[in-house]
Amino acid sequence: MKILSVSNLNQSFGSRHVLNDISFDIKSGTIVGLVGPNGAGKSTIMKDILGLSDYQSGTITVAGTNTSFQDHRPLKQVGALIEYPGLYPFLTGWDNLKLFATSTANVEKVVSELHMNSYIKKRAGHYSLGMKQKLGIALALVNEPDLVILDEPMNGLDPQSVKDLRDLIKQMAGNGTTFLISSHILSELEKLADDLIVIKQGRIIQHTSMKEMLNRDSHFIILKTSDDRAANSLVVNAGYQVTASQPLTIIESESDEVAKILSLLSENNIEVIDFQHNEGNLEHSLLTVLAEEKV
Amino acid sequence: MMILIRQELFKLFKKHSTWISLIVMMVIQIGFAVMAKIHPDVFNPQETYTTGYYATTLLVFYLIAASSSIITMEFQYGTIKNLLYREYSRGKIIISKWITLLVYSIAWLVWINISSLLIKFILFPKVDLGANLGHGYTVLTSTIVVDLANLLTVWLILSIVILLSNLFKNSAAAISVGIIGSFVTNIMSGMSAQLVIKWPWLKWNPLNMLQYPDQILSPSEIHLTRLTLTQLFSGNLVYIVLILAAGYLVFQHRTV
Ligand SMILES: Nc1ncnc2c1ncn2[C@@H]1O[C@H](COP(=O)(O)OP(=O)(O)O)[C@@H](O)[C@H]1O
Ligand SMILES: [Mg+2]
């Protein structure tokens, strides 16, 4: 089932066209990453979905019902953190949550899941950047929404908090919650997202699964042998593509190549001392996609 | 809608400034009461009672500050996003803020009247609340009627403050402009009386409406305002409704 559907979204600020025919659907229970360079329009797309910003044309549907700038009743089951957390500094973290929570049990749950117990009864104005960010995330998650929209949620979080958040998002997605997450921290998105939407200058240039995205990247085999020079000429003669000789780096174009290369070396009495297999890397594939695409 | 109003009241209740204003007001009331006790010739005990021991003057500033920050604050803290992205329409959000401000202004008036009565009974047993002030009013009833009339004219100012606060993204700036604006308004409303004498059709200008509370106790002011009490009352209401509606429309189109 589609929980979110955006079609032909167009938006300009004055004469500047910021979103161009943005269309995508999100299936229930998936984690979708929204990536793209600064100013590509990620926050703007999110604001349009949330009825925070008005657009010139396009349709946005949440759980099958149209939602718009003026009428966004379907957003009842949506939680969001956009750009930076909106907090009342004169309220404690607890009161900030209680203000929007439908029950105290919901507040307690999200506070313990994000490990905020030690400071939740202090005023939010005294929080550090990371604590504010966590409170902002907690506000988005507090009522167990069906759809959660997070704009750069990892900003300012320490490694433990990043892991807590990742675990929580995965657990909630397992229970059917859908996530739309923009992030600059690609290594984090790589661990989290099922699907990826890549935008550049207000256009979607790629909407694929994370798996497919990673597969676009070349896989490498990096070898350290008893005789790198002999190994090098051996694999080159056998028709493999070598991209570097020190350390010996070979492009893997088929999945059974590792076995073939290893047996080739051992047949020629070259000992393999160390072996590394480089999987596809989101950063590399993304930069390639962005560079290829001419907008 | 009830949820939104409860949220707004919760925020007001939890703000330090709300409680600080209450303490400041009590200090000022007690201060003026003591002065009136020591120098009854300078501060007439009966008159100071009718002004709530100067609390009603202070209240105007409190209400201007609250009205200018109630929307501006949300933009300053970025909390407007949390308010707006939920299922509630912009219309409901701004109406809940008006109702909150109305509840807030009435709560203050009730408090001022209760505290003034307490002060009167403790410090000024000789002031007679039943004394006749003419035009059918006693000290007690005139105080209440003028307080309510002031509430109406203050809301005319508050509706303008709410409309203007849409121009600001910072509460402090909005509050300063609101308070300075109210001084300017007072000065201009004096000029307004002179203009009305010259051009009678100007009697419908909003500044003239601010004379409503004065005219209740001094009906001869009708020669200055050229409007009856009923006309002043309705004029205030019409202006309040129109200006609030303008603020409503502006807020409908605000983006984050
Ligand atoms: N309120 C606004 N007024 C004018 N331009 C804006 C406004 N908000 C965003 N923009 C412009 O829209 C583009 C997309 O911004 P944004 O969605 O914030 O990008 P991202 O979140 O992908 O970094 C940027 O070029 C930005 O300058
Ligand atoms: Mg952004």
Coordinates of C-alpha atoms and ligand atoms in Angstrom, one line a residue:
Chain A
M1 CA 0.0 0.0 0.0
K2 CA 1.2 3.5 -0.8
I3 CA 1.2 5.8 2.3
L4 CA 2.6 8.8 0.5
S5 CA 2.2 9.8 -3.1
V6 CA 3.6 13.0 -4.6
S7 CA 2.8 13.8 -8.2
N8 CA 4.0 16.6 -10.5
L9 CA 5.0 18.9 -7.7
N10 CA 6.2 22.3 -8.9
Q11 CA 7.3 25.2 -6.8
S12 CA 8.9 28.5 -7.3
F13 CA 10.0 31.3 -5.0
G14 CA 9.4 34.3 -7.1
S15 CA 11.0 33.6 -10.5
R16 CA 13.2 30.8 -9.1
H17 CA 12.0 27.4 -9.9
V18 CA 12.9 25.2 -7.0
L19 CA 10.9 22.0 -7.6
N20 CA 10.4 20.6 -11.1
D21 CA 7.7 18.0 -11.6
I22 CA 8.6 16.0 -8.5
S23 CA 6.7 12.7 -8.5
F24 CA 7.3 9.7 -6.3
D25 CA 5.4 7.1 -4.2
I26 CA 6.4 5.5 -0.9
K27 CA 5.2 2.1 0.1
S28 CA 4.0 1.6 3.7
G29 CA 6.7 0.3 6.1
T30 CA 9.7 1.3 4.0
I31 CA 12.6 3.6 4.9
V32 CA 13.3 6.0 2.0
G33 CA 16.3 8.2 1.9
L34 CA 16.1 11.6 0.2
V35 CA 19.5 12.8 -0.9
G36 CA 21.0 15.5 -3.0
P37 CA 23.3 18.5 -2.9
N38 CA 22.6 21.5 -0.6
G39 CA 19.8 23.5 -2.0
A40 CA 18.5 20.7 -4.2
G41 CA 15.0 21.1 -2.7
K42 CA 14.9 18.3 0.0
S43 CA 13.5 20.4 2.8
T44 CA 11.1 22.2 0.4
I45 CA 9.6 18.8 -0.7
M46 CA 9.2 17.9 2.9
K47 CA 7.6 21.3 3.8
D48 CA 5.2 20.9 0.9
I49 CA 4.1 17.5 2.1
L50 CA 3.5 18.9 5.5
G51 CA 1.5 21.9 4.4
L52 CA 4.1 24.3 5.7
S53 CA 4.9 25.8 2.4
D54 CA 2.6 26.4 -0.6
Y55 CA 3.4 25.1 -4.1
Q56 CA 2.2 26.2 -7.5
S57 CA 1.0 22.8 -8.8
G58 CA 0.9 19.1 -8.0
T59 CA -1.0 16.6 -5.8
I60 CA 0.1 15.1 -2.5
T61 CA -1.7 12.2 -1.1
V62 CA -1.2 10.7 2.4
A63 CA -2.7 7.3 3.1
G64 CA -5.0 7.7 0.1
T65 CA -6.4 11.2 1.0
N66 CA -5.4 14.4 -0.7
T67 CA -3.7 16.9 1.5
S68 CA -2.9 20.5 0.8
F69 CA -1.6 23.8 2.2
Q70 CA -5.0 24.8 3.4
D71 CA -6.5 21.4 4.4
H72 CA -4.1 18.9 5.8
R73 CA -6.3 16.7 8.0
P74 CA -4.6 13.5 6.6
L75 CA -1.5 14.6 8.5
K76 CA -3.0 13.5 11.8
Q77 CA -0.8 10.3 11.6
V78 CA 2.4 12.1 10.5
G79 CA 5.3 13.1 12.6
A80 CA 8.1 15.4 11.4
L81 CA 11.3 17.2 12.1
I82 CA 12.1 19.8 9.5
E83 CA 15.5 21.7 9.3
Y84 CA 16.0 22.3 13.0
P85 CA 14.0 21.2 16.0
G86 CA 11.2 23.6 17.1
L87 CA 11.2 23.7 20.9
Y88 CA 9.9 26.0 23.6
P89 CA 13.0 27.0 25.6
F90 CA 11.0 27.8 28.6
L91 CA 9.4 24.4 28.8
T92 CA 11.2 21.2 30.0
G93 CA 11.9 18.5 27.4
W94 CA 9.1 16.5 29.0
D95 CA 6.6 19.4 28.7
N96 CA 7.6 20.0 25.1
L97 CA 6.6 16.4 24.4
K98 CA 3.5 16.4 26.6
L99 CA 2.2 19.4 24.7
F100 CA 1.8 17.4 21.6
A101 CA 1.5 13.8 23.0
T102 CA -1.8 12.0 23.0
S103 CA -0.8 10.2 26.2
T104 CA 1.8 10.2 29.0
A105 CA 2.6 6.6 28.1
N106 CA 3.7 7.8 24.7
V107 CA 6.0 10.4 26.2
E108 CA 7.6 7.8 28.6
K109 CA 8.1 5.4 25.8
V110 CA 9.9 7.7 23.4
V111 CA 12.0 9.2 26.2
S112 CA 13.3 5.8 27.3
E113 CA 13.8 4.6 23.7
L114 CA 16.0 7.6 22.9
H115 CA 17.7 7.5 26.4
M116 CA 16.8 11.0 27.4
N117 CA 15.8 10.3 31.0
S118 CA 18.7 12.1 32.6
Y119 CA 17.8 15.5 31.2
I120 CA 14.2 15.3 30.1
K121 CA 12.9 17.3 33.2
K122 CA 15.3 20.2 32.5
R123 CA 14.4 23.2 30.5
A124 CA 15.0 22.7 26.7
G125 CA 16.6 26.2 26.6
H126 CA 19.6 24.7 28.5
Y127 CA 20.1 21.7 26.2
S128 CA 23.1 21.1 24.0
L129 CA 22.7 21.0 20.3
G130 CA 22.6 17.2 20.3
M131 CA 20.1 17.1 23.1
K132 CA 17.8 19.5 21.3
Q133 CA 18.1 17.5 18.1
K134 CA 17.1 14.3 20.0
L135 CA 14.1 16.1 21.6
G136 CA 13.1 17.2 18.1
I137 CA 13.2 13.6 16.9
A138 CA 11.3 12.5 19.9
L139 CA 8.6 15.1 19.0
A140 CA 8.3 13.6 15.6
L141 CA 8.0 10.0 16.9
V142 CA 6.0 10.6 20.1
N143 CA 2.5 9.6 18.9
E144 CA 3.6 6.5 17.0
P145 CA 2.8 8.1 13.6
D146 CA 2.3 6.0 10.5
L147 CA 4.6 8.3 8.4
V148 CA 7.6 10.0 9.8
I149 CA 9.5 12.7 7.9
L150 CA 13.0 13.5 9.2
D151 CA 15.1 16.3 7.7
E152 CA 18.8 15.6 8.5
P153 CA 18.0 13.8 11.8
M154 CA 21.6 12.8 12.6
N155 CA 22.7 16.5 12.8
G156 CA 24.7 17.0 16.0
L157 CA 24.1 13.5 17.4
D158 CA 26.9 11.6 19.1
P159 CA 27.8 8.1 17.8
Q160 CA 25.8 6.3 20.5
S161 CA 22.7 8.4 19.8
V162 CA 23.1 7.8 16.1
K163 CA 23.0 4.1 16.8
D164 CA 20.1 4.4 19.2
L165 CA 18.2 6.3 16.5
R166 CA 19.1 3.8 13.8
D167 CA 17.9 0.9 15.9
L168 CA 14.7 2.7 16.8
I169 CA 13.9 3.6 13.2
K170 CA 14.5 0.0 12.1
Q171 CA 12.4 -1.3 14.8
M172 CA 9.5 1.1 14.0
A173 CA 9.8 0.3 10.3
G174 CA 9.6 -3.4 11.2
N175 CA 6.2 -2.6 12.9
G176 CA 5.0 -0.8 9.7
T177 CA 6.0 2.8 10.2
T178 CA 7.2 4.5 7.0
F179 CA 10.1 6.9 7.0
L180 CA 11.2 9.6 4.6
I181 CA 14.7 10.7 5.7
S182 CA 17.0 13.3 4.2
S183 CA 20.6 13.0 5.3
H184 CA 24.1 14.2 4.4
I185 CA 25.6 11.3 6.4
L186 CA 25.6 8.9 3.5
S187 CA 27.2 6.1 5.5
E188 CA 24.3 6.3 7.9
L189 CA 21.7 6.3 5.2
E190 CA 23.4 3.3 3.6
K191 CA 22.8 1.3 6.8
L192 CA 19.2 2.5 7.1
A193 CA 17.4 3.2 3.9
D194 CA 15.6 0.6 1.7
D195 CA 15.1 3.0 -1.2
L196 CA 16.8 6.1 -2.4
I197 CA 15.5 9.2 -4.1
V198 CA 18.2 11.3 -5.5
I199 CA 17.4 14.9 -6.4
K200 CA 19.5 17.6 -8.0
Q201 CA 18.4 21.2 -8.7
G202 CA 14.8 20.3 -7.9
R203 CA 14.5 17.3 -10.2
I204 CA 14.4 13.6 -9.3
I205 CA 17.3 12.0 -11.1
Q206 CA 17.2 8.6 -9.5
H207 CA 14.6 6.6 -7.6
T208 CA 15.9 3.1 -6.9
S209 CA 16.5 0.6 -4.1
M210 CA 19.6 1.0 -2.0
K211 CA 20.7 -2.4 -3.3
E212 CA 20.6 -1.3 -6.9
M213 CA 22.3 1.9 -6.1
L214 CA 25.2 0.1 -4.4
N215 CA 25.5 -2.3 -7.3
R216 CA 26.1 0.6 -9.7
D217 CA 29.4 1.1 -7.9
S218 CA 32.3 -1.0 -9.1
H219 CA 33.4 -3.6 -6.7
F220 CA 37.1 -4.0 -6.1
I221 CA 39.4 -6.7 -5.0
I222 CA 42.6 -5.5 -3.2
L223 CA 45.4 -8.0 -2.9
K224 CA 48.7 -8.1 -1.1
T225 CA 50.9 -11.0 -2.3
S226 CA 54.3 -12.5 -1.9
D227 CA 55.1 -11.0 -5.3
D228 CA 52.9 -8.1 -6.3
R229 CA 54.7 -7.4 -9.6
A230 CA 54.3 -11.0 -10.9
A231 CA 50.7 -11.1 -9.7
N232 CA 50.0 -7.9 -11.5
S233 CA 51.2 -9.1 -14.9
L234 CA 49.5 -12.4 -14.3
V235 CA 46.0 -11.0 -13.8
V236 CA 46.5 -8.4 -16.6
N237 CA 47.5 -11.1 -19.0
A238 CA 44.4 -13.1 -17.9
G239 CA 42.3 -10.1 -19.0
Y240 CA 41.3 -8.6 -15.7
Q241 CA 41.2 -4.8 -15.3
V242 CA 43.7 -3.5 -12.8
T243 CA 43.2 0.1 -11.6
A244 CA 46.3 0.3 -9.3
S245 CA 49.4 -1.8 -8.8
Q246 CA 50.3 -0.7 -5.3
P247 CA 48.3 -2.1 -3.6
L248 CA 47.1 -4.3 -6.4
T249 CA 43.5 -3.3 -7.1
I250 CA 41.4 -5.3 -9.5
I251 CA 37.9 -4.4 -10.7
E252 CA 35.5 -7.3 -10.0
S253 CA 32.9 -7.4 -12.8
E254 CA 31.4 -10.9 -12.1
S255 CA 30.7 -12.4 -8.8
D256 CA 32.8 -15.6 -9.2
E257 CA 36.0 -13.7 -10.1
V258 CA 37.5 -13.8 -6.6
A259 CA 37.8 -17.6 -6.7
K260 CA 39.2 -17.6 -10.2
I261 CA 41.9 -15.0 -9.4
L262 CA 42.9 -16.8 -6.2
S263 CA 43.3 -20.1 -7.9
L264 CA 45.2 -18.4 -10.8
L265 CA 47.7 -17.0 -8.2
S266 CA 48.1 -20.2 -6.3
E267 CA 48.7 -22.2 -9.5
N268 CA 51.6 -19.8 -10.1
N269 CA 52.9 -20.2 -6.6
I270 CA 52.1 -16.6 -5.6
E271 CA 51.1 -16.5 -2.0
V272 CA 48.2 -14.2 -1.0
I273 CA 49.1 -12.4 2.3
D274 CA 46.1 -10.1 2.6
F275 CA 42.8 -9.8 0.8
Q276 CA 40.2 -7.1 0.8
H277 CA 36.9 -7.1 -1.0
N278 CA 35.4 -3.6 -1.5
E279 CA 31.7 -3.6 -1.7
G280 CA 29.7 -0.8 -3.4
N281 CA 29.9 2.4 -1.5
L282 CA 26.9 4.9 -1.4
E283 CA 29.1 7.9 -1.4
H284 CA 30.9 6.8 -4.5
S285 CA 27.8 5.7 -6.4
L286 CA 25.9 8.8 -5.5
L287 CA 28.7 11.2 -6.5
T288 CA 28.9 9.3 -9.8
V289 CA 25.2 9.5 -10.4
L290 CA 25.2 13.2 -9.5
A291 CA 28.1 13.9 -11.8
E292 CA 26.7 12.0 -14.7
E293 CA 23.4 13.7 -14.6
K294 CA 23.2 16.9 -16.5
V295 CA 20.3 19.0 -15.4
Chain B
M1 CA -10.0 23.3 19.1
M2 CA -10.2 22.7 22.9
I3 CA -6.9 20.9 22.6
L4 CA -5.3 23.8 20.9
I5 CA -6.6 26.3 23.5
R6 CA -5.4 24.0 26.3
Q7 CA -1.9 23.9 24.7
E8 CA -1.8 27.7 24.5
L9 CA -2.9 28.1 28.1
F10 CA -0.3 25.5 29.2
K11 CA 2.5 27.5 27.5
L12 CA 1.4 30.8 29.1
F13 CA 1.1 29.1 32.4
K14 CA 4.6 27.6 32.2
K15 CA 6.3 30.9 31.1
H16 CA 8.3 32.5 33.8
S17 CA 7.3 35.9 32.5
T18 CA 3.6 35.2 33.3
W19 CA 4.5 34.7 37.0
I20 CA 7.0 37.6 37.0
S21 CA 4.3 39.9 35.7
L22 CA 2.0 38.8 38.4
I23 CA 4.6 39.6 41.1
V24 CA 5.4 42.9 39.5
M25 CA 1.7 43.8 39.4
M26 CA 1.2 42.9 43.1
V27 CA 4.3 45.0 44.1
I28 CA 2.9 48.0 42.2
Q29 CA -0.6 47.6 43.6
I30 CA 0.7 47.3 47.1
G31 CA 3.1 50.2 46.5
F32 CA 0.4 52.6 45.3
A33 CA -2.0 51.4 48.1
V34 CA 0.6 52.2 50.7
M35 CA 1.3 55.6 49.1
A36 CA -2.5 56.3 49.1
K37 CA -2.6 55.3 52.8
I38 CA 0.3 57.7 53.7
H39 CA -0.6 60.6 51.3
P40 CA -4.4 60.4 50.8
D41 CA -4.2 64.0 49.6
V42 CA -2.0 63.1 46.6
F43 CA -3.3 59.6 45.8
N44 CA -7.1 59.7 46.4
P45 CA -7.9 56.3 48.0
Q46 CA -11.2 56.0 46.2
E47 CA -9.7 56.8 42.8
T48 CA -6.8 54.5 43.3
Y49 CA -9.2 51.7 44.0
T50 CA -11.1 52.3 40.8
T51 CA -7.8 52.0 38.8
G52 CA -7.1 48.7 40.6
Y53 CA -4.2 50.5 42.3
Y54 CA -2.8 51.2 38.9
A55 CA -3.0 47.6 37.8
T56 CA -5.3 48.4 34.9
T57 CA -2.7 50.6 33.3
L58 CA -0.1 47.9 33.7
L59 CA -2.5 45.3 32.3
V60 CA -2.6 47.1 28.9
F61 CA 1.2 46.6 28.5
Y62 CA 0.9 42.9 29.6
L63 CA -1.8 42.2 27.1
I64 CA 0.1 44.0 24.3
A65 CA 3.2 41.9 25.1
A66 CA 1.2 38.7 25.2
S67 CA -0.6 39.4 21.9
S68 CA 2.5 40.4 20.0
S69 CA 4.4 37.4 21.2
I70 CA 1.7 34.7 20.9
I71 CA 2.3 34.3 17.2
T72 CA 5.8 35.8 16.8
M73 CA 7.2 33.4 19.5
E74 CA 6.3 30.4 17.4
F75 CA 8.3 31.7 14.4
Q76 CA 11.2 32.7 16.7
Y77 CA 11.5 29.2 18.2
G78 CA 10.6 27.3 15.0
T79 CA 7.7 25.7 16.9
I80 CA 5.3 27.0 14.2
K81 CA 6.3 23.9 12.2
N82 CA 5.1 21.6 14.9
L83 CA 1.9 23.5 15.2
L84 CA 1.1 23.7 11.6
Y85 CA 2.0 20.3 10.2
R86 CA -0.6 18.5 12.3
E87 CA -4.1 18.1 11.3
Y88 CA -5.3 21.5 12.5
S89 CA -5.9 24.2 9.9
R90 CA -4.2 27.6 10.1
G91 CA -7.7 29.1 10.9
K92 CA -8.1 26.9 13.9
I93 CA -4.7 27.8 15.2
I94 CA -5.1 31.5 15.0
I95 CA -8.6 31.4 16.5
S96 CA -7.3 29.3 19.4
K97 CA -4.8 32.0 20.0
W98 CA -7.4 34.7 20.1
I99 CA -9.5 32.7 22.5
T100 CA -6.5 32.1 24.7
L101 CA -5.8 35.9 24.8
L102 CA -9.4 36.6 25.6
V103 CA -9.3 34.1 28.5
Y104 CA -6.0 35.6 29.6
S105 CA -7.3 39.2 29.6
I106 CA -10.5 38.2 31.5
A107 CA -8.5 36.2 34.0
W108 CA -6.3 39.3 34.7
L109 CA -9.3 41.6 35.1
V110 CA -10.9 39.2 37.5
W111 CA -7.6 38.9 39.4
I112 CA -7.2 42.7 39.5
N113 CA -10.7 43.2 40.8
I114 CA -10.3 40.6 43.5
S115 CA -6.9 41.9 44.6
S116 CA -8.1 45.5 44.7
L117 CA -11.1 44.5 46.8
L118 CA -8.7 42.7 49.2
I119 CA -6.4 45.7 49.4
K120 CA -9.4 48.0 49.9
F121 CA -10.8 46.0 52.8
I122 CA -7.5 45.6 54.5
L123 CA -6.1 49.2 54.1
F124 CA -9.0 51.4 53.3
P125 CA -12.1 50.3 55.3
K126 CA -13.4 53.9 55.1
V127 CA -13.7 53.9 51.2
D128 CA -17.4 53.3 50.5
L129 CA -18.0 51.0 47.5
G130 CA -21.6 52.0 47.5
A131 CA -21.0 55.7 47.2
N132 CA -22.9 57.3 44.4
L133 CA -20.7 58.6 41.5
G134 CA -23.7 59.9 39.5
H135 CA -25.1 58.7 36.1
G136 CA -26.4 55.7 38.0
Y137 CA -23.0 54.3 39.1
T138 CA -21.5 53.5 42.5
V139 CA -17.8 53.2 43.0
L140 CA -18.1 49.4 42.7
T141 CA -20.3 49.2 39.6
S142 CA -18.4 52.0 37.8
T143 CA -15.1 50.2 38.4
I144 CA -16.6 47.0 36.8
V145 CA -18.3 48.7 33.9
V146 CA -15.2 50.8 33.1
D147 CA -13.0 47.7 33.3
L148 CA -15.2 45.9 30.8
A149 CA -15.3 49.0 28.5
N150 CA -11.5 49.2 28.7
L151 CA -11.4 45.5 27.8
L152 CA -13.2 46.3 24.6
T153 CA -11.0 49.2 23.6
V154 CA -7.9 47.3 24.6
W155 CA -9.0 44.6 22.3
L156 CA -9.2 47.1 19.5
I157 CA -5.5 47.8 20.1
L158 CA -4.7 44.1 20.6
S159 CA -6.3 43.3 17.2
I160 CA -4.0 45.8 15.6
V161 CA -1.0 44.3 17.5
I162 CA -1.9 40.8 16.4
L163 CA -2.2 41.9 12.8
L164 CA 1.2 43.8 12.9
S165 CA 2.9 41.0 14.7
N166 CA 2.6 39.0 11.5
L167 CA 5.3 41.2 10.2
F168 CA 7.9 40.2 12.8
K169 CA 9.8 37.0 13.4
N170 CA 11.2 38.0 16.8
S171 CA 9.0 38.5 19.9
A172 CA 11.1 41.3 21.4
A173 CA 10.8 43.4 18.3
A174 CA 7.1 42.8 18.1
I175 CA 6.5 43.7 21.8
S176 CA 8.5 46.9 21.6
V177 CA 6.6 48.0 18.5
G178 CA 3.3 47.1 20.2
I179 CA 4.1 49.1 23.3
I180 CA 5.5 52.1 21.5
G181 CA 2.5 51.9 19.1
S182 CA 0.1 52.2 22.1
F183 CA 1.8 55.4 23.3
V184 CA 1.6 56.8 19.8
T185 CA -2.0 55.8 19.7
N186 CA -2.8 57.6 22.9
I187 CA -1.1 60.8 21.7
M188 CA -2.9 60.6 18.4
S189 CA -6.3 59.9 20.0
G190 CA -5.9 63.4 21.6
M191 CA -5.4 64.9 18.2
S192 CA -8.3 62.9 16.9
A193 CA -10.7 64.8 19.1
Q194 CA -9.5 68.1 17.5
L195 CA -9.8 66.7 14.0
V196 CA -13.4 65.4 14.7
I197 CA -14.4 69.0 15.6
K198 CA -13.1 70.2 12.3
W199 CA -14.3 67.3 10.1
P200 CA -17.3 65.6 11.8
W201 CA -17.2 62.6 9.4
L202 CA -13.9 61.6 11.0
K203 CA -15.8 60.6 14.1
W204 CA -15.9 57.1 12.8
N205 CA -12.1 56.7 12.9
P206 CA -10.8 54.0 15.2
L207 CA -8.9 56.4 17.5
N208 CA -12.2 58.1 18.4
M209 CA -13.6 54.7 19.5
L210 CA -10.9 54.5 22.3
Q211 CA -12.9 57.3 24.2
Y212 CA -15.6 54.8 25.0
P213 CA -14.7 54.1 28.6
D214 CA -14.2 57.8 29.4
Q215 CA -17.6 58.7 28.0
I216 CA -19.4 56.2 30.2
L217 CA -18.6 58.2 33.3
S218 CA -18.6 61.6 31.7
P219 CA -21.5 61.6 29.2
S220 CA -20.6 65.2 28.2
E221 CA -17.7 63.8 26.2
I222 CA -20.3 63.2 23.5
H223 CA -19.6 66.8 22.3
L224 CA -16.0 65.7 21.6
T225 CA -16.7 62.2 20.1
R226 CA -20.0 63.1 18.4
L227 CA -21.0 59.5 19.0
T228 CA -23.4 57.9 21.4
L229 CA -22.3 55.2 23.8
T230 CA -24.1 52.5 21.6
Q231 CA -22.3 53.8 18.5
L232 CA -18.9 53.7 20.3
F233 CA -19.6 50.2 21.5
S234 CA -20.6 48.9 18.1
G235 CA -17.8 50.8 16.4
N236 CA -15.2 49.1 18.6
L237 CA -16.8 45.7 17.9
V238 CA -16.9 46.3 14.2
Y239 CA -13.3 47.4 14.1
I240 CA -12.1 44.5 16.2
V241 CA -13.9 42.0 13.9
L242 CA -12.5 43.6 10.8
I243 CA -8.9 43.8 12.0
L244 CA -8.9 40.3 13.4
A245 CA -10.3 39.1 10.1
A246 CA -7.4 40.9 8.3
G247 CA -4.9 39.1 10.7
Y248 CA -6.7 35.8 10.0
L249 CA -6.2 36.3 6.2
V250 CA -2.5 37.2 6.6
F251 CA -1.9 34.2 8.8
Q252 CA -3.7 31.9 6.3
H253 CA -1.0 32.6 3.8
R254 CA 2.1 32.6 6.0
T255 CA 4.7 29.9 5.0
V256 CA 7.4 28.6 7.2
Ligands
LIG1 N1 11.5 30.7 1.7 C1 12.3 30.6 0.6 N2 12.4 31.7 -0.2 C2 13.2 31.7 -1.3 N3 14.0 30.6 -1.6 C3 13.9 29.5 -0.9 C4 13.1 29.5 0.3 N4 13.2 28.2 0.9 C5 14.1 27.6 0.1 N5 14.5 28.3 -0.9 C6 15.4 27.9 -2.0 O1 15.0 26.7 -2.5 C7 16.1 25.9 -2.8 C8 15.9 24.5 -2.1 O2 16.1 24.7 -0.7 P1 16.0 23.5 0.3 O3 14.7 22.7 0.0 O4 16.1 24.1 1.6 O5 17.2 22.7 -0.1 P2 17.9 21.4 0.7 O6 17.0 21.1 1.9 O7 17.9 20.3 -0.3 O8 19.3 21.8 1.0 C9 17.3 26.6 -2.4 O9 17.9 27.1 -3.5 C10 16.8 27.7 -1.5 O10 17.6 28.8 -1.6
MG2 MG 17.5 21.2 3.9

